[in-house]
Short mmCIF file of C-alpha atoms and ligand atoms in Angstrom, two decimals:
data_model
loop_
_atom_site.label_atom_id
_atom_site.label_comp_id
_atom_site.label_asym_id
_atom_site.label_seq_id
_atom_site.Cartn_x
_atom_site.Cartn_y
_atom_site.Cartn_z
CA MET A 1 -43.44 -17.66 24.80
CA SER A 2 -40.93 -14.23 24.76
CA THR A 3 -40.92 -12.79 28.95
CA LYS A 4 -38.62 -9.22 27.67
CA PRO A 5 -41.11 -6.35 28.19
CA LEU A 6 -42.78 -4.93 25.73
CA HIS A 7 -42.29 -1.24 24.20
CA SER A 8 -45.44 0.25 24.22
CA LEU A 9 -44.94 1.16 20.86
CA GLU A 10 -44.91 -2.94 20.73
CA ARG A 11 -47.51 -3.25 22.03
CA ARG A 12 -49.59 -0.76 20.28
CA LEU A 13 -48.85 -2.51 18.00
CA LEU A 14 -50.25 -5.97 18.37
CA LYS A 15 -53.26 -4.84 19.73
CA THR A 16 -53.91 -3.25 16.01
CA LEU A 17 -53.41 -6.58 14.48
CA ARG A 18 -54.75 -8.73 16.74
CA GLY A 19 -57.14 -10.92 15.86
CA LYS A 20 -56.48 -10.33 12.23
CA LYS A 21 -55.76 -13.84 10.07
CA GLU A 22 -54.81 -11.38 6.69
CA GLY A 23 -51.43 -10.07 5.97
CA SER A 24 -51.89 -6.03 6.49
CA ARG A 25 -50.48 -2.80 4.96
CA LEU A 26 -48.06 -0.80 7.08
CA GLU A 27 -48.83 1.88 6.60
CA ALA A 28 -52.84 1.20 7.14
CA VAL A 29 -51.86 -0.52 10.11
CA ALA A 30 -50.26 2.88 10.81
CA GLU A 31 -52.87 4.32 10.47
CA LYS A 32 -55.06 2.69 12.45
CA ALA A 33 -52.53 2.10 15.53
CA GLY A 34 -52.31 6.33 15.56
CA LEU A 35 -48.72 5.61 14.89
CA SER A 36 -46.58 7.81 12.65
CA LEU A 37 -44.72 5.52 9.86
CA ASP A 38 -41.35 5.94 11.21
CA GLN A 39 -42.54 4.42 14.58
CA THR A 40 -44.59 1.68 13.22
CA ARG A 41 -41.37 0.48 11.23
CA ARG A 42 -39.88 -0.02 14.84
CA ALA A 43 -42.23 -1.33 15.96
CA VAL A 44 -42.11 -3.96 12.71
CA GLU A 45 -38.30 -4.88 13.59
CA TRP A 46 -38.62 -4.76 17.51
CA LEU A 47 -40.85 -7.30 16.50
CA LYS A 48 -40.02 -9.60 14.50
CA ALA A 49 -36.28 -9.97 16.31
CA LYS A 50 -38.47 -11.82 19.16
CA GLU A 51 -40.28 -13.50 16.09
CA LEU A 52 -43.85 -11.96 17.21
CA LEU A 53 -44.50 -10.47 13.33
CA ALA A 54 -44.34 -11.69 10.67
CA ALA A 55 -43.48 -8.84 7.32
CA GLU A 56 -43.59 -9.57 3.84
CA ALA A 57 -42.06 -6.96 0.57
CA GLU A 58 -44.86 -6.88 -1.92
CA ASN A 59 -45.48 -4.58 -4.71
CA ARG A 60 -48.74 -3.71 -5.74
CA GLU A 61 -50.66 -0.80 -8.13
CA VAL A 62 -51.86 2.07 -6.74
CA ILE A 63 -53.44 4.65 -7.49
CA MET A 64 -52.61 8.35 -7.15
CA LEU A 65 -52.98 12.35 -7.41
CA ASP A 66 -51.86 12.59 -10.49
CA THR A 67 -50.28 17.42 -10.81
CA GLU A 68 -54.68 18.56 -11.53
CA GLY A 69 -55.96 16.26 -8.82
CA GLN A 70 -53.31 17.65 -6.42
CA LYS A 71 -54.73 21.01 -7.92
CA ALA A 72 -58.45 20.00 -7.16
CA ALA A 73 -58.53 18.56 -3.69
CA ALA A 74 -56.02 21.85 -2.63
CA GLU A 75 -58.26 24.47 -5.00
CA GLY A 76 -61.41 22.48 -4.88
CA LEU A 77 -63.28 21.40 -8.01
CA PRO A 78 -63.72 23.68 -10.83
CA GLU A 79 -67.86 23.36 -10.10
CA ARG A 80 -67.22 24.08 -7.15
CA ARG A 81 -65.11 27.01 -6.77
CA LEU A 82 -68.28 28.74 -9.58
CA LEU A 83 -70.36 27.25 -8.10
CA GLU A 84 -68.33 29.79 -5.09
CA GLN A 85 -68.06 32.42 -7.08
CA LEU A 86 -71.73 32.73 -7.71
CA THR A 87 -72.74 32.71 -4.57
CA LYS A 88 -70.63 35.72 -3.56
CA THR A 89 -72.43 37.78 -5.62
CA GLY A 90 -76.31 36.86 -4.25
CA GLY A 91 -77.38 33.52 -6.78
CA GLU A 92 -76.53 34.73 -8.77
CA ALA A 93 -74.96 36.78 -12.16
CA SER A 94 -75.08 37.08 -15.70
CA LEU A 95 -72.55 34.26 -17.50
CA GLU A 96 -70.59 37.18 -18.79
CA ASP A 97 -69.62 38.69 -15.21
CA LEU A 98 -69.20 35.20 -14.01
CA LYS A 99 -66.30 33.53 -16.21
CA LYS A 100 -65.01 36.83 -14.71
CA ARG A 101 -65.09 35.28 -11.59
CA PHE A 102 -64.07 32.07 -12.09
CA SER A 103 -59.69 31.89 -12.14
CA GLY A 104 -59.17 28.94 -15.12
CA ASP A 105 -59.62 29.67 -18.89
CA ALA A 106 -61.92 29.75 -21.06
CA GLN A 107 -62.77 25.83 -21.84
CA GLU A 108 -61.69 25.25 -17.73
CA PHE A 109 -64.45 27.71 -17.45
CA SER A 110 -67.76 26.29 -19.22
CA ALA A 111 -66.57 22.22 -17.57
CA ALA A 112 -67.21 23.42 -14.84
CA LEU A 113 -70.42 24.85 -15.78
CA GLY A 114 -71.37 22.34 -17.20
CA ASN A 115 -70.41 20.05 -14.32
CA ALA A 116 -72.40 21.97 -12.05
CA ARG A 117 -75.08 21.86 -14.01
CA LYS A 118 -75.36 17.90 -14.07
CA GLN A 119 -75.05 18.47 -10.67
CA GLY A 120 -78.38 20.32 -11.04
CA TRP A 121 -76.13 23.48 -8.66
CA VAL A 122 -76.85 25.93 -11.10
CA GLU A 123 -79.74 27.12 -13.50
CA ILE A 124 -78.94 29.15 -17.06
CA THR A 125 -82.04 31.44 -17.49
CA SER A 126 -82.53 34.22 -20.03
CA VAL A 127 -83.41 38.02 -18.16
CA ASP A 128 -83.35 40.82 -21.03
CA GLY A 129 -81.99 38.70 -24.20
CA LYS A 130 -78.97 37.45 -21.95
CA PRO A 131 -77.54 34.24 -20.30
CA VAL A 132 -77.71 34.45 -16.58
CA ALA A 133 -76.59 32.17 -14.40
CA LYS A 134 -78.54 30.95 -10.94
CA GLY A 135 -77.46 29.01 -7.80
CA GLN A 136 -77.75 28.05 -3.94
CA ALA A 137 -74.93 27.76 -1.61
CA VAL A 138 -74.01 23.53 -1.39
CA LYS A 139 -72.27 22.38 1.47
CA LYS A 140 -72.46 18.53 0.88
CA ALA A 141 -69.70 17.43 -0.30
CA THR A 142 -69.55 15.07 -3.15
CA LEU A 143 -68.10 11.92 -4.09
CA GLU A 144 -65.65 12.89 -6.37
CA GLU A 145 -65.23 15.70 -3.21
CA MET A 146 -64.52 12.85 -0.41
CA PHE A 147 -62.83 10.45 -2.82
CA LEU A 148 -59.96 13.19 -3.80
CA SER A 149 -59.78 14.02 -0.65
CA LYS A 150 -59.03 10.62 0.51
CA LEU A 151 -56.13 10.16 -2.06
CA ALA A 152 -54.50 13.41 -0.12
CA ARG A 153 -55.11 12.04 2.84
CA GLU A 154 -53.47 8.64 1.74
CA GLY A 155 -51.07 8.84 -0.72
CA GLY A 156 -52.53 6.02 -2.04
CA VAL A 157 -54.91 3.13 -2.39
CA ALA A 158 -54.72 0.16 -4.10
CA GLU A 159 -58.39 -0.61 -6.18
CA ALA A 160 -58.36 -3.65 -5.16
CA ASP A 161 -59.27 -2.13 -1.62
CA LEU A 162 -62.03 0.43 -2.77
CA ALA A 163 -65.06 0.74 -1.26
CA GLN A 164 -67.86 -0.80 -4.61
CA ASP A 165 -69.13 2.85 -4.98
CA GLU A 166 -65.39 4.76 -5.19
CA LYS A 167 -64.07 2.23 -7.68
CA MET A 168 -67.26 3.79 -10.04
CA ILE A 169 -66.24 7.61 -9.18
CA LEU A 170 -62.62 6.22 -9.66
CA LYS A 171 -64.24 6.01 -13.29
CA ILE A 172 -65.89 8.49 -13.73
CA LEU A 173 -62.43 10.98 -12.30
CA GLU A 174 -59.94 8.88 -13.89
CA LYS A 175 -62.09 10.24 -17.52
CA ARG A 176 -60.58 14.38 -16.60
CA PRO A 177 -57.41 14.14 -17.29
CA GLY A 178 -54.01 14.86 -15.15
CA TYR A 179 -56.44 14.42 -12.29
CA LEU A 180 -55.25 10.90 -11.44
CA LYS A 181 -52.61 8.65 -11.98
CA ARG A 182 -51.16 4.72 -11.61
CA LYS A 183 -48.18 3.85 -10.47
CA GLU A 184 -46.22 0.88 -9.04
CA GLU A 185 -45.64 0.73 -5.19
CA LYS A 186 -43.61 -1.21 -2.76
CA THR A 187 -45.04 -2.48 0.54
CA VAL A 188 -44.85 -4.22 3.53
CA LYS A 189 -47.88 -6.37 4.56
CA ILE A 190 -47.07 -7.39 8.56
CA SER A 191 -48.89 -10.25 10.37
CA LEU A 192 -49.09 -12.26 13.88
CA THR A 193 -46.92 -14.77 13.82
CA SER A 194 -49.19 -17.39 16.00
CA GLN A 195 -46.18 -16.69 19.02
CA GLY A 196 -47.41 -12.84 18.35
CA SER A 197 -50.83 -13.59 18.17
CA GLU A 198 -50.45 -15.67 21.36
CA VAL A 199 -48.68 -12.39 22.71
CA ALA A 200 -51.69 -10.08 21.70
CA ALA A 201 -54.07 -12.18 23.24
CA GLY A 202 -52.89 -12.06 26.87
CA LEU A 203 -52.49 -7.94 26.42
CA GLY A 204 -54.50 -5.70 28.71
CA GLU A 205 -56.44 -2.80 28.28
CA GLU A 206 -53.72 -0.50 30.22
CA GLU A 207 -52.05 1.65 28.95
CA GLU A 208 -48.26 0.86 29.50
CA LEU A 209 -45.87 3.91 30.69
CA ASP A 210 -42.78 4.27 28.90
CA LYS A 211 -41.15 6.47 31.61
CA LEU A 212 -40.98 7.66 35.12
CA THR A 213 -41.24 11.55 34.50
CA PRO A 214 -41.56 14.11 38.03
CA ASP A 215 -44.49 15.06 35.93
CA ILE A 216 -46.10 11.85 35.99
CA LEU A 217 -45.11 11.36 39.84
CA ALA A 218 -46.52 14.48 40.94
CA THR A 219 -49.83 14.21 39.09
CA GLY A 220 -50.15 10.77 40.55
CA LYS A 221 -51.13 9.77 36.98
CA TRP A 222 -48.15 6.53 37.73
CA LYS A 223 -51.20 5.26 40.09
CA GLY A 224 -54.28 3.66 36.94
CA HIS A 225 -51.17 3.06 35.07
CA VAL A 226 -48.55 -0.14 34.52
CA LEU A 227 -44.73 0.52 33.82
CA ARG A 228 -43.14 -0.57 31.32
CA PRO A 229 -40.66 -3.08 32.53
CA ILE A 230 -36.68 -2.51 31.94
CA ASP A 231 -34.89 -5.46 30.22
CA VAL A 232 -31.45 -4.55 31.98
CA GLU A 233 -30.08 -7.36 30.09
CA ALA A 234 -30.83 -6.03 26.70
CA PRO A 235 -27.54 -6.04 25.24
CA ALA A 236 -26.15 -2.38 24.51
CA PRO A 237 -23.30 -0.46 22.65
CA PRO A 238 -19.94 -0.84 24.59
CA ILE A 239 -18.52 2.84 26.29
CA TYR A 240 -15.16 3.58 27.07
CA PRO A 241 -15.62 6.36 28.97
CA GLY A 242 -12.19 8.20 30.23
CA LYS A 243 -10.41 6.71 33.11
CA LYS A 244 -7.22 6.49 35.01
CA HIS A 245 -4.21 4.63 34.22
CA PRO A 246 -3.95 1.45 36.62
CA VAL A 247 -0.63 2.55 37.66
CA GLN A 248 -2.00 5.58 38.20
CA GLN A 249 -5.01 4.37 40.20
CA PHE A 250 -3.76 2.05 42.25
CA ILE A 251 -0.84 4.79 43.32
CA ASP A 252 -4.08 6.74 44.68
CA GLU A 253 -5.31 4.27 46.22
CA VAL A 254 -2.91 3.48 48.39
CA ARG A 255 -2.54 7.41 49.14
CA GLU A 256 -5.64 7.11 51.05
CA ILE A 257 -4.51 3.84 52.72
CA PHE A 258 -2.04 4.81 53.88
CA VAL A 259 -3.42 8.96 54.71
CA ALA A 260 -6.52 7.14 56.53
CA LEU A 261 -3.65 5.16 58.89
CA GLY A 262 -1.92 9.24 59.63
CA PHE A 263 0.23 9.32 57.32
CA GLU A 264 1.95 12.62 55.61
CA GLU A 265 3.14 12.65 52.23
CA ILE A 266 6.80 13.40 51.42
CA GLU A 267 8.83 13.81 47.58
CA GLY A 268 12.19 14.19 46.51
CA PRO A 269 14.28 14.57 43.55
CA ILE A 270 14.56 11.69 40.68
CA ILE A 271 18.38 12.43 40.09
CA GLN A 272 20.31 12.72 44.15
CA PRO A 273 23.43 13.10 45.46
CA SER A 274 25.33 8.93 46.58
CA PHE A 275 25.79 10.67 50.07
CA TRP A 276 21.94 10.28 50.31
CA ASN A 277 20.73 7.37 48.41
CA PHE A 278 23.46 5.35 49.28
CA ASP A 279 26.27 6.71 52.44
CA THR A 280 23.52 8.10 54.31
CA LEU A 281 22.49 4.69 54.41
CA PHE A 282 25.22 3.41 55.67
CA ILE A 283 25.99 1.20 52.49
CA PRO A 284 30.24 1.10 51.67
CA GLN A 285 31.97 2.85 49.20
CA ASP A 286 33.11 -0.70 47.85
CA HIS A 287 29.50 -1.74 47.55
CA PRO A 288 28.59 -3.66 44.45
CA ALA A 289 24.42 -2.47 44.42
CA ARG A 290 26.67 1.12 43.37
CA GLU A 291 28.62 -0.27 40.58
CA MET A 292 27.66 1.08 37.47
CA GLN A 293 26.24 -2.52 36.10
CA ASP A 294 23.39 -1.27 38.95
CA THR A 295 22.86 2.07 39.02
CA PHE A 296 22.76 5.14 36.85
CA TYR A 297 25.01 7.19 36.96
CA LEU A 298 25.02 10.76 35.21
CA ALA A 299 28.43 11.54 33.07
CA ASP A 300 29.77 14.91 34.70
CA ALA A 301 27.13 16.01 36.93
CA LYS A 302 29.45 15.88 40.11
CA SER A 303 27.04 17.41 42.69
CA SER A 304 29.18 20.78 44.57
CA GLN A 305 26.47 20.90 47.22
CA ILE A 306 25.66 17.71 48.69
CA GLY A 307 23.10 19.44 50.97
CA GLY A 308 22.38 18.05 54.78
CA GLY A 309 25.77 20.53 56.18
CA GLU A 310 29.30 20.00 56.81
CA ARG A 311 28.40 18.49 60.60
CA VAL A 312 26.44 15.60 58.77
CA VAL A 313 28.60 14.78 55.92
CA GLN A 314 31.64 15.29 59.11
CA SER A 315 29.18 11.85 60.95
CA ILE A 316 28.12 9.76 58.21
CA ALA A 317 32.52 9.99 57.50
CA GLN A 318 33.28 9.21 60.76
CA VAL A 319 30.66 6.46 61.07
CA HIS A 320 31.49 4.99 57.65
CA GLU A 321 35.38 4.69 58.33
CA ASN A 322 35.26 4.13 62.85
CA GLY A 323 31.11 3.84 63.90
CA GLY A 324 31.58 7.41 64.73
CA ASN A 325 30.16 8.15 68.30
CA THR A 326 27.05 5.47 67.30
CA GLY A 327 28.72 2.15 69.42
CA SER A 328 29.57 1.05 66.03
CA ARG A 329 33.18 -0.15 64.38
CA GLY A 330 31.81 1.38 61.00
CA TRP A 331 33.51 -0.29 58.25
CA GLY A 332 36.83 0.28 58.48
CA TYR A 333 37.70 1.97 55.45
CA ARG A 334 38.65 5.67 54.22
CA TRP A 335 35.43 7.24 53.15
CA ASN A 336 35.91 9.99 49.62
CA VAL A 337 33.65 12.61 49.34
CA GLU A 338 33.99 12.98 45.73
CA ARG A 339 32.28 9.76 45.40
CA ALA A 340 29.45 10.83 47.80
CA LYS A 341 29.00 13.92 45.73
CA GLU A 342 28.84 11.48 41.92
CA THR A 343 25.38 11.69 40.71
CA VAL A 344 22.58 8.18 40.59
CA LEU A 345 18.94 8.74 39.91
CA ARG A 346 17.32 6.99 42.68
CA THR A 347 17.33 3.40 43.01
CA HIS A 348 15.28 3.81 45.99
CA THR A 349 13.33 5.80 47.70
CA THR A 350 14.93 5.62 50.81
CA ALA A 351 17.08 7.97 49.37
CA VAL A 352 14.63 10.62 50.43
CA THR A 353 13.23 8.92 53.75
CA VAL A 354 16.92 9.76 54.82
CA LYS A 355 16.60 13.44 53.77
CA TYR A 356 13.59 13.96 55.07
CA LEU A 357 14.88 12.60 59.19
CA ALA A 358 18.35 14.98 57.98
CA ASP A 359 16.41 18.07 58.01
CA HIS A 360 13.68 17.80 60.46
CA ARG A 361 15.81 14.88 62.64
CA PRO A 362 11.66 14.12 64.07
CA ARG A 363 11.43 12.54 67.05
CA ASP A 364 7.30 11.00 67.21
CA ALA A 365 6.49 10.93 62.24
CA ARG A 366 4.90 9.40 59.70
CA VAL A 367 5.77 10.11 56.48
CA PHE A 368 5.63 8.16 53.04
CA SER A 369 5.74 9.25 49.71
CA VAL A 370 5.48 6.53 46.03
CA GLY A 371 8.31 7.64 43.60
CA ARG A 372 9.65 6.06 41.27
CA VAL A 373 12.91 4.83 41.00
CA PHE A 374 15.50 3.69 39.30
CA ARG A 375 18.41 0.89 38.55
CA ASN A 376 20.42 -1.04 35.96
CA GLU A 377 18.69 -3.25 35.33
CA LYS A 378 17.37 -6.21 31.92
CA THR A 379 13.97 -5.23 31.20
CA ASN A 380 12.04 -8.61 30.94
CA PHE A 381 8.63 -9.64 32.41
CA LYS A 382 9.41 -9.52 35.82
CA HIS A 383 11.71 -7.19 35.61
CA LEU A 384 11.55 -2.88 34.44
CA ASP A 385 14.86 -0.09 34.46
CA GLU A 386 12.53 2.47 35.44
CA PHE A 387 9.89 1.69 38.40
CA TYR A 388 7.49 2.56 41.16
CA GLN A 389 7.86 1.77 44.83
CA ILE A 390 5.95 2.79 48.03
CA GLU A 391 8.73 3.78 51.73
CA GLY A 392 7.60 4.89 54.40
CA ILE A 393 9.01 5.47 58.26
CA ALA A 394 7.85 5.94 61.52
CA VAL A 395 9.57 7.49 64.30
CA GLY A 396 8.26 6.92 68.06
CA GLU A 397 10.11 6.97 71.91
CA LYS A 398 8.57 3.02 71.48
CA VAL A 399 7.91 2.01 68.21
CA SER A 400 8.73 -1.51 67.65
CA MET A 401 8.85 -4.54 65.12
CA ARG A 402 5.74 -5.70 65.73
CA ASP A 403 3.87 -2.33 65.23
CA LEU A 404 6.10 -2.77 61.77
CA MET A 405 4.54 -5.58 61.19
CA GLY A 406 0.81 -4.58 62.55
CA LEU A 407 1.27 -1.61 60.19
CA LEU A 408 2.18 -3.74 56.83
CA SER A 409 -0.44 -6.28 58.01
CA ARG A 410 -2.81 -3.71 58.31
CA PHE A 411 -1.97 -1.87 55.22
CA TYR A 412 -2.71 -4.61 52.76
CA LEU A 413 -5.88 -5.71 54.67
CA LYS A 414 -7.09 -2.47 53.23
CA LEU A 415 -5.28 -4.29 49.85
CA GLY A 416 -7.69 -7.34 50.15
CA LEU A 417 -4.68 -9.19 51.02
CA THR A 418 -5.14 -10.86 54.37
CA LYS A 419 -2.50 -13.85 54.39
CA VAL A 420 0.50 -12.02 55.32
CA LYS A 421 4.02 -13.43 56.20
CA PHE A 422 7.60 -11.89 57.47
CA TRP A 423 10.71 -13.53 56.88
CA PRO A 424 14.15 -12.30 58.47
CA THR A 425 16.74 -10.85 55.33
CA PHE A 426 19.24 -8.33 55.23
CA PHE A 427 19.64 -4.34 54.04
CA PRO A 428 22.77 -2.70 55.55
CA TYR A 429 20.74 0.14 57.13
CA THR A 430 18.25 -1.46 58.84
CA GLU A 431 18.85 -4.40 61.41
CA PRO A 432 16.51 -6.55 62.06
CA SER A 433 15.88 -6.38 58.67
CA LEU A 434 12.50 -8.14 57.15
CA GLN A 435 11.02 -9.44 53.88
CA SER A 436 7.16 -9.24 53.78
CA MET A 437 5.12 -12.27 51.73
CA VAL A 438 1.99 -12.51 51.08
CA TYR A 439 0.13 -15.25 49.78
CA PHE A 440 -2.12 -15.41 46.36
CA GLU A 441 -5.50 -17.22 46.30
CA ASN A 442 -5.41 -17.14 42.69
CA LEU A 443 -1.57 -17.64 41.82
CA GLY A 444 -1.93 -19.84 44.69
CA LYS A 445 1.84 -19.16 46.14
CA TRP A 446 3.24 -16.56 48.29
CA VAL A 447 4.90 -12.89 46.68
CA GLU A 448 7.58 -11.28 48.60
CA LEU A 449 6.23 -7.39 48.55
CA CYS A 450 8.27 -5.07 50.18
CA GLY A 451 11.29 -4.94 52.45
CA MET A 452 11.64 -3.23 56.63
CA GLY A 453 13.69 -2.60 59.32
CA ILE A 454 14.64 -0.68 61.83
CA PHE A 455 16.82 1.71 60.84
CA ARG A 456 20.55 1.51 62.02
CA PRO A 457 21.41 3.79 64.42
CA GLU A 458 24.13 4.72 62.25
CA VAL A 459 22.13 5.87 59.69
CA THR A 460 20.19 7.39 62.28
CA LEU A 461 22.81 8.74 64.80
CA PRO A 462 24.66 10.69 62.95
CA LEU A 463 21.86 12.81 61.25
CA GLY A 464 20.24 13.76 65.01
CA VAL A 465 17.89 11.33 64.80
CA LYS A 466 17.57 10.15 68.70
CA ASN A 467 14.29 7.54 68.47
CA PRO A 468 13.79 3.94 66.34
CA VAL A 469 13.24 4.96 63.03
CA LEU A 470 10.39 1.89 61.73
CA ALA A 471 10.64 2.35 57.33
CA TRP A 472 9.69 -0.24 54.90
CA GLY A 473 10.24 0.21 51.02
CA GLY A 474 8.61 -1.89 48.30
CA GLY A 475 7.84 -2.37 44.40
CA LEU A 476 4.38 -1.19 42.98
CA GLU A 477 3.62 -2.83 40.07
CA ARG A 478 4.06 -6.13 41.70
CA LEU A 479 0.58 -5.52 43.17
CA VAL A 480 -0.91 -4.12 40.34
CA MET A 481 0.09 -6.97 38.57
CA LEU A 482 -1.90 -8.90 41.28
CA ARG A 483 -4.52 -7.36 41.70
CA HIS A 484 -5.35 -7.72 37.26
CA GLY A 485 -3.48 -11.01 37.25
CA ILE A 486 -1.17 -9.87 34.75
CA THR A 487 2.41 -12.20 34.87
CA ASP A 488 4.42 -9.94 32.40
CA ILE A 489 5.32 -6.47 34.17
CA ARG A 490 5.69 -4.37 30.92
CA VAL A 491 1.85 -5.17 29.74
CA LEU A 492 1.56 -2.30 32.17
CA TYR A 493 3.31 0.79 30.17
CA ASP A 494 2.30 -1.28 26.70
CA ASN A 495 -0.49 0.79 26.58
CA SER A 496 -2.26 -0.79 24.29
CA LEU A 497 -5.34 -0.07 24.31
CA SER A 498 -8.08 -3.20 24.47
CA TRP A 499 -6.17 -3.96 27.21
CA LEU A 500 -7.08 -0.60 28.43
CA ARG A 501 -10.27 -1.14 27.62
CA GLY A 502 -10.88 -3.98 29.01
CA LEU A 503 -10.59 -2.88 33.12
CA PRO A 504 -12.77 -1.50 35.78
CA LEU A 505 -12.67 2.55 35.83
CA CYS A 506 -12.44 1.05 39.33
CA ARG A 507 -11.78 -1.16 41.97
N1 LIG B 1 14.76 0.57 49.63
C1 LIG B 1 14.46 -1.08 50.13
C2 LIG B 1 14.39 -1.88 48.58
O1 LIG B 1 14.78 -0.82 47.30
C3 LIG B 1 13.49 -1.29 51.02
C4 LIG B 1 13.31 -0.90 51.96
C5 LIG B 1 12.74 0.04 52.79
C6 LIG B 1 14.03 -1.52 52.90
C7 LIG B 1 13.72 0.75 53.84
C8 LIG B 1 14.42 -1.91 54.15
C9 LIG B 1 13.67 -0.22 54.61
O2 LIG B 1 13.94 -2.61 48.20
#
């Protein structure tokens, strides 16, 4: 038996059909159930889908009102109209006078008079040699009148459905020209299936409420009623509300995590002099990462000003050439300011970080940034030439590698990643340097996520920063890919509607 909850319309219909062996016309059922045809049709469709009801189309001949019949149903039969005029005069009028009062032609008048006499409503006598009509008001409707109003109400009835006396009246009325007509009509006959009969038999008499409204709650009406259960698994059309792109969603999430950890967001330009992208980070001017094939240089765009002030530029030159006063021996080559002025699309957000250090010379700080970086690489399933990095630093007198590892572990934990390990690696600007690896259960493998370390004195001292600086940075898209189970990074920026629509609204 069906266990799906029933709508109140369905219950009404089932109860109306309860116990009926034969099919019933939909219109008749609607009337009996006190429902509109529309409501009935809907309930029929639902019950059919649940196999509780069967419907069969049928053609039949129906009797309907024709034009004269419609008029009579609305205004009254001619004999009734005649009697009304007569009673208005006080019950007695000369035929001449009555004819004038009657709306209709001479032929209609004599027919009306004939019928009124046949009914015994009107008597003709002669007063002073002139015919005079007499009659009293008659309230009771005749069988003909009742039949006409039934047709007006129901639209059409089949002869087979008529009672015996109605069949007689039908014969009489059909003699009046233009009163009735016969027409082929399509109807639907509905009946309960055996399953439907069972369900109908089990229905209680209590009225069901479809909706719980504030009014029902306030008046306490709910007490005596049963609330219709809602089928939360009922199929519904899919909707595709607007939502943020998964990459943007992730960026927002990362921001929230760092802000919650007490970090402040910083920003910087995408176009940078090589000075901030490379030189301040103690990357020698002949380092392979600076080669054209790795970095996008802006043609003919040299920064006349590299910012930071002459003192910082001088210190950087010294650090590269001989270590300056940092205790380092430097790289031992002649530093060229012209190369530092070459403009690049930043290859990492670390350019933003060092500029921040130079501008603020913080003793204590926790800042992060999320931004686009650019690398001159062929795009493939693993690489894009333009992507996002997440980057940050923590500055303080007593900060250590332990803090850095703890911080990153906390960050991953907040993203739901629990298995993290750290691996030694190399960057020209940090010492020691680590790589964080995170284990992805669904891939069954460790994935490299982020580089980090403590900025070398060659980086911090020329900028005027005395305390140790913990720094980390890594790609963002890889994390988004892992979250959504994507193996090709290009999918993130394809903007394939079907893929975007299938993503959850939020995490
Ligand atoms: N800049 C490095 C990269 O692009 C990441 C990094 C940032 C490493 C800060 C150490 C310290 O991969």
